[in-house]
Short mmCIF file of C-alpha atoms in Angstrom, two decimals:
data_model
loop_
_atom_site.label_atom_id
_atom_site.label_comp_id
_atom_site.label_asym_id
_atom_site.label_seq_id
_atom_site.Cartn_x
_atom_site.Cartn_y
_atom_site.Cartn_z
CA UNK A 199 258.91 189.26 225.90
CA UNK A 200 262.70 189.09 225.92
CA UNK A 201 264.29 186.76 223.40
CA UNK A 202 267.39 184.98 224.73
CA UNK A 203 270.58 185.39 222.73
CA UNK A 204 273.20 182.68 222.52
CA UNK A 205 276.71 184.01 223.27
CA UNK A 206 278.36 185.02 220.02
CA UNK A 207 275.02 185.48 218.24
CA UNK A 208 273.84 188.83 216.95
CA UNK A 209 270.79 190.06 218.89
CA UNK A 210 267.46 189.90 217.07
CA UNK A 211 266.41 193.09 215.29
CA UNK A 212 264.39 195.52 217.35
CA UNK A 213 260.63 195.26 216.88
CA UNK A 214 259.64 198.14 214.57
CA UNK A 215 256.92 200.50 215.72
CA UNK A 216 253.65 200.98 213.87
CA UNK A 217 254.77 204.25 212.29
CA UNK A 218 257.92 202.69 210.86
CA UNK A 219 255.88 199.85 209.39
CA UNK A 220 253.36 202.26 207.87
CA UNK A 221 256.09 204.26 206.12
CA UNK A 222 258.19 201.27 205.08
CA UNK A 223 256.38 200.78 201.77
CA UNK A 224 257.74 203.94 200.18
CA UNK A 225 261.18 202.44 199.64
CA UNK A 226 259.67 199.32 198.07
CA UNK A 227 256.86 200.88 196.04
CA UNK A 228 257.90 199.33 192.71
CA UNK A 229 258.18 195.87 194.30
CA UNK A 230 254.76 196.38 195.90
CA UNK A 231 253.15 197.42 192.60
CA UNK A 232 254.64 194.54 190.64
CA UNK A 233 253.90 191.67 193.01
CA UNK A 234 251.00 192.43 195.34
CA UNK A 235 247.70 190.72 194.47
CA UNK A 236 244.77 192.67 193.10
CA UNK A 237 241.14 191.95 194.05
CA UNK A 238 238.43 189.82 192.40
CA UNK A 239 235.49 191.30 190.45
CA UNK A 240 233.17 189.78 193.09
CA UNK A 241 234.55 192.28 195.61
CA UNK A 242 233.32 195.26 193.60
CA UNK A 243 230.00 193.51 192.96
CA UNK A 244 229.56 193.10 196.74
CA UNK A 245 230.61 196.70 197.35
CA UNK A 246 227.94 197.98 194.95
CA UNK A 247 225.32 195.70 196.49
CA UNK A 248 226.02 196.77 200.06
CA UNK A 249 226.30 200.45 199.13
CA UNK A 250 223.01 200.33 197.23
CA UNK A 251 224.38 202.03 194.12
CA UNK A 252 226.75 201.36 191.21
CA UNK A 253 230.31 202.60 191.04
CA UNK A 254 229.80 203.87 187.50
CA UNK A 255 229.44 207.64 187.68
CA UNK A 256 230.00 207.73 191.44
CA UNK A 257 232.45 210.09 193.11
CA UNK A 258 234.94 207.84 194.88
CA UNK A 259 237.79 208.78 197.21
CA UNK A 260 240.29 205.93 197.49
CA UNK A 261 242.27 206.68 200.67
CA UNK A 262 245.61 205.03 201.37
CA UNK A 263 245.66 204.30 197.66
CA UNK A 264 249.27 203.11 197.61
CA UNK A 265 250.41 202.27 194.10
CA UNK A 266 246.86 202.28 192.77
CA UNK A 267 245.95 198.58 192.72
CA UNK A 268 242.39 199.17 193.98
CA UNK A 269 242.10 202.60 192.36
CA UNK A 270 242.61 201.04 188.93
CA UNK A 271 239.70 198.64 189.50
CA UNK A 272 237.40 201.42 190.73
CA UNK A 273 238.34 203.58 187.75
CA UNK A 274 237.70 200.69 185.36
CA UNK A 275 234.18 200.37 186.80
CA UNK A 276 233.47 203.89 185.63
CA UNK A 277 233.92 205.71 188.94
CA UNK A 278 235.23 209.27 189.14
CA UNK A 279 238.13 208.52 191.49
CA UNK A 280 240.34 210.79 193.54
CA UNK A 281 243.16 208.96 195.31
CA UNK A 282 244.68 210.03 198.62
CA UNK A 283 248.10 208.67 199.61
CA UNK A 284 250.47 209.83 202.38
CA UNK A 285 253.72 208.32 201.09
CA UNK A 286 255.95 210.01 198.50
CA UNK A 287 257.31 206.75 197.11
CA UNK A 288 253.91 205.12 196.78
CA UNK A 289 252.38 208.28 195.26
CA UNK A 290 255.18 208.43 192.67
CA UNK A 291 254.53 204.82 191.67
CA UNK A 292 250.80 205.60 191.53
CA UNK A 293 251.39 208.46 189.11
CA UNK A 294 253.46 206.20 186.85
CA UNK A 295 250.74 203.55 186.79
CA UNK A 296 247.69 205.84 186.59
CA UNK A 297 248.74 209.18 185.09
CA UNK A 298 245.13 210.17 184.32
CA UNK A 299 243.82 209.65 187.88
CA UNK A 300 244.39 212.52 190.36
CA UNK A 301 246.20 211.72 193.61
CA UNK A 302 246.46 214.04 196.61
CA UNK A 303 248.88 213.72 199.50
CA UNK A 304 247.17 213.08 202.82
CA UNK A 305 245.90 210.35 205.13
CA UNK A 306 242.67 209.09 206.58
CA UNK A 307 243.06 210.93 209.88
CA UNK A 308 242.87 214.32 208.12
CA UNK A 309 241.59 214.01 204.56
CA UNK A 310 242.43 216.98 202.28
CA UNK A 311 238.85 217.20 201.01
CA UNK A 312 235.78 219.36 201.33
CA UNK A 313 232.78 218.08 203.27
CA UNK A 314 230.17 215.80 201.69
CA UNK A 315 232.21 215.28 198.54
CA UNK A 316 232.12 211.53 198.06
CA UNK A 317 229.59 208.82 197.27
CA UNK A 318 232.16 206.20 198.31
CA UNK A 319 235.20 206.41 200.56
CA UNK A 320 237.33 203.29 200.14
CA UNK A 321 240.31 201.89 202.02
CA UNK A 322 241.98 198.91 200.37
CA UNK A 323 244.50 197.31 202.70
CA UNK A 324 244.89 200.64 204.49
CA UNK A 325 242.37 201.33 207.27
CA UNK A 326 244.54 199.65 209.94
CA UNK A 327 247.13 202.41 209.49
CA UNK A 328 244.57 205.03 210.60
CA UNK A 329 243.37 206.05 214.06
CA UNK A 330 239.66 205.14 213.96
CA UNK A 331 238.86 207.80 216.57
CA UNK A 332 239.89 210.37 213.96
CA UNK A 333 239.32 208.50 210.70
CA UNK A 334 235.65 207.58 211.31
CA UNK A 335 234.58 211.23 211.90
CA UNK A 336 236.63 212.23 208.85
CA UNK A 337 234.81 209.62 206.77
CA UNK A 338 231.44 210.93 207.96
CA UNK A 339 232.54 214.48 207.10
CA UNK A 340 233.71 213.65 203.58
CA UNK A 341 230.87 211.32 202.59
CA UNK A 342 227.56 212.68 201.39
CA UNK A 343 224.44 211.57 203.31
CA UNK A 344 223.84 207.93 202.41
CA UNK A 345 227.40 207.55 201.14
CA UNK A 346 229.37 204.37 201.77
CA UNK A 347 232.58 203.81 203.72
CA UNK A 348 234.18 200.59 202.45
CA UNK A 349 237.18 198.88 204.02
CA UNK A 350 238.76 195.70 202.72
CA UNK A 351 241.77 193.47 203.14
CA UNK A 352 243.24 190.51 201.28
CA UNK A 353 243.99 188.00 204.07
CA UNK A 354 245.68 184.62 203.75
CA UNK A 355 243.30 181.65 203.77
CA UNK A 356 244.72 179.98 206.86
CA UNK A 357 242.59 176.85 206.43
CA UNK A 358 244.72 175.92 203.38
CA UNK A 359 247.43 173.60 204.80
CA UNK A 360 250.46 175.02 202.99
CA UNK A 361 249.41 178.60 203.83
CA UNK A 362 248.93 177.71 207.50
CA UNK A 363 252.39 176.11 207.58
CA UNK A 364 253.96 179.18 205.96
CA UNK A 365 252.18 181.43 208.47
CA UNK A 366 253.66 179.43 211.35
CA UNK A 367 257.14 179.86 209.88
CA UNK A 368 256.61 183.62 209.56
CA UNK A 369 255.35 183.82 213.15
CA UNK A 370 258.40 181.96 214.43
CA UNK A 371 260.94 183.92 212.39
CA UNK A 372 259.53 187.40 213.00
CA UNK A 373 257.78 186.84 216.35
CA UNK A 374 254.41 188.14 215.12
CA UNK A 375 250.81 186.94 215.15
CA UNK A 376 249.84 186.31 211.53
CA UNK A 377 246.24 185.48 212.47
CA UNK A 378 245.87 188.99 213.90
CA UNK A 379 245.70 190.27 210.31
CA UNK A 380 242.30 188.59 210.07
CA UNK A 381 241.07 190.78 212.90
CA UNK A 382 241.55 193.91 210.78
CA UNK A 383 238.29 192.95 209.09
CA UNK A 384 236.36 192.96 212.37
CA UNK A 385 233.91 195.86 212.69
CA UNK A 386 234.76 196.21 216.39
CA UNK A 387 238.41 196.87 215.54
CA UNK A 388 237.57 199.12 212.60
CA UNK A 389 235.15 201.31 214.57
CA UNK A 390 235.60 200.81 218.33
CA UNK A 391 233.14 203.64 219.11
CA UNK A 392 230.38 201.95 217.06
CA UNK A 393 229.68 205.17 215.20
CA UNK A 394 228.68 203.30 212.03
CA UNK A 395 226.86 200.04 211.38
CA UNK A 396 229.13 197.89 209.23
CA UNK A 397 228.03 194.91 207.17
CA UNK A 398 230.69 192.30 206.48
CA UNK A 399 231.16 190.15 203.41
CA UNK A 400 233.97 187.58 202.95
CA UNK A 401 235.04 186.63 199.43
CA UNK A 402 237.47 183.83 198.65
CA UNK A 403 239.62 183.92 195.55
CA UNK A 404 243.01 182.73 194.34
CA UNK A 405 245.75 183.45 191.84
CA UNK A 406 248.57 181.35 190.40
CA UNK A 407 251.94 183.09 190.23
CA UNK A 408 255.59 182.13 189.76
CA UNK A 409 257.45 181.36 192.98
CA UNK A 410 259.61 184.47 192.55
CA UNK A 411 256.48 186.66 192.42
CA UNK A 412 255.09 184.99 195.53
CA UNK A 413 258.33 185.59 197.43
CA UNK A 414 258.54 189.19 196.21
CA UNK A 415 254.95 189.68 197.36
CA UNK A 416 255.90 188.40 200.81
CA UNK A 417 258.95 190.62 200.86
CA UNK A 418 256.82 193.71 200.17
CA UNK A 419 254.96 193.36 203.50
CA UNK A 420 255.90 195.72 206.29
CA UNK A 421 257.15 193.00 208.64
CA UNK A 422 259.75 192.01 206.03
CA UNK A 423 260.64 195.59 205.13
CA UNK A 424 261.27 196.68 208.72
CA UNK A 425 263.11 193.73 210.28
CA UNK A 426 266.31 194.24 208.32
CA UNK A 427 267.30 193.04 204.86
CA UNK A 428 269.42 190.14 206.12
CA UNK A 429 266.69 188.87 208.44
CA UNK A 430 264.12 188.96 205.63
CA UNK A 431 266.48 187.44 203.05
CA UNK A 432 267.29 184.51 205.34
CA UNK A 433 263.60 183.72 205.71
CA UNK A 434 262.85 184.05 201.98
CA UNK A 435 265.73 181.75 201.03
CA UNK A 436 264.47 179.06 203.39
CA UNK A 437 260.88 179.63 202.31
CA UNK A 438 261.84 178.96 198.69
CA UNK A 439 262.99 175.49 199.71
CA UNK A 440 259.77 174.76 201.61
CA UNK A 441 257.54 175.92 198.77
CA UNK A 442 259.36 174.01 196.05
CA UNK A 443 258.50 170.87 198.00
CA UNK A 444 254.80 171.81 197.73
CA UNK A 445 254.90 173.37 194.24
CA UNK A 446 257.69 171.54 192.35
CA UNK A 447 256.73 173.26 189.08
CA UNK A 448 257.53 176.62 190.67
CA UNK A 449 253.99 177.99 190.33
CA UNK A 450 252.29 178.91 193.61
CA UNK A 451 248.52 179.04 194.09
CA UNK A 452 247.87 181.82 196.59
CA UNK A 453 244.42 181.71 198.20
CA UNK A 454 242.92 184.75 199.84
CA UNK A 455 239.83 185.73 201.79
CA UNK A 456 238.90 189.34 201.12
CA UNK A 457 237.31 190.79 204.27
CA UNK A 458 234.95 193.59 203.18
CA UNK A 459 233.25 196.00 205.59
CA UNK A 460 230.70 198.53 204.30
CA UNK A 461 228.77 201.15 206.27
CA UNK A 462 226.45 203.84 204.97
CA UNK A 463 226.22 207.29 206.51
CA UNK A 464 222.85 208.56 207.78
CA UNK A 465 220.60 210.18 205.19
CA UNK A 466 218.89 212.56 207.56
#
């Protein structure tokens, strides 16, 4: 689609490619670590249930670990965690936050690990940056027989009126499909070849944060990081006005649906 430009207007920023979006987080790693939401305890409970074993004492590879938000939760559950992260900026922030947890450079398409190493292979907010045609076989190689591949995403609860309205504003400003994020949690998108049999669990949760944290969280998403600082800043300034009308005390209640997919590798 070609967007018309009024004479005298600057043209809209070019649509960034997937690779640029995937690497955009490295320059904003500290912002990401400070403002992104974590995950509820119910997520890890569901992960253990669907995997058929506890995290405590398990060997876990957390791929696309980013700044370590999910890794910290897995580690706190007693797992023996190795993180894998492709980005230098994110890995540096990870090491600051979790100096006692090892992190290796690499990505899900070619994991720097020996075969049949892991009881769990987890991807928090990261599987959509992989190529499933390569990442699924890699998962099967790295996991032990009966091991669990777990993918999950925090997605906005679009049935909440203020969140739906904000999503429409983002779609209009950046010309994207916000609802498409929900489709990341679809087993057909995660594994188009149907190599594994995923079970899905959806978990709703919320957090209350200052408006500045909410806006900084928004600004740490790839669509904001790759459309140009001025374009993002213009949206965030206008969004502040909209949200103060909904949350006059300046505290925003963010509501999320965590989409969890878990598949176990064959035992025989």
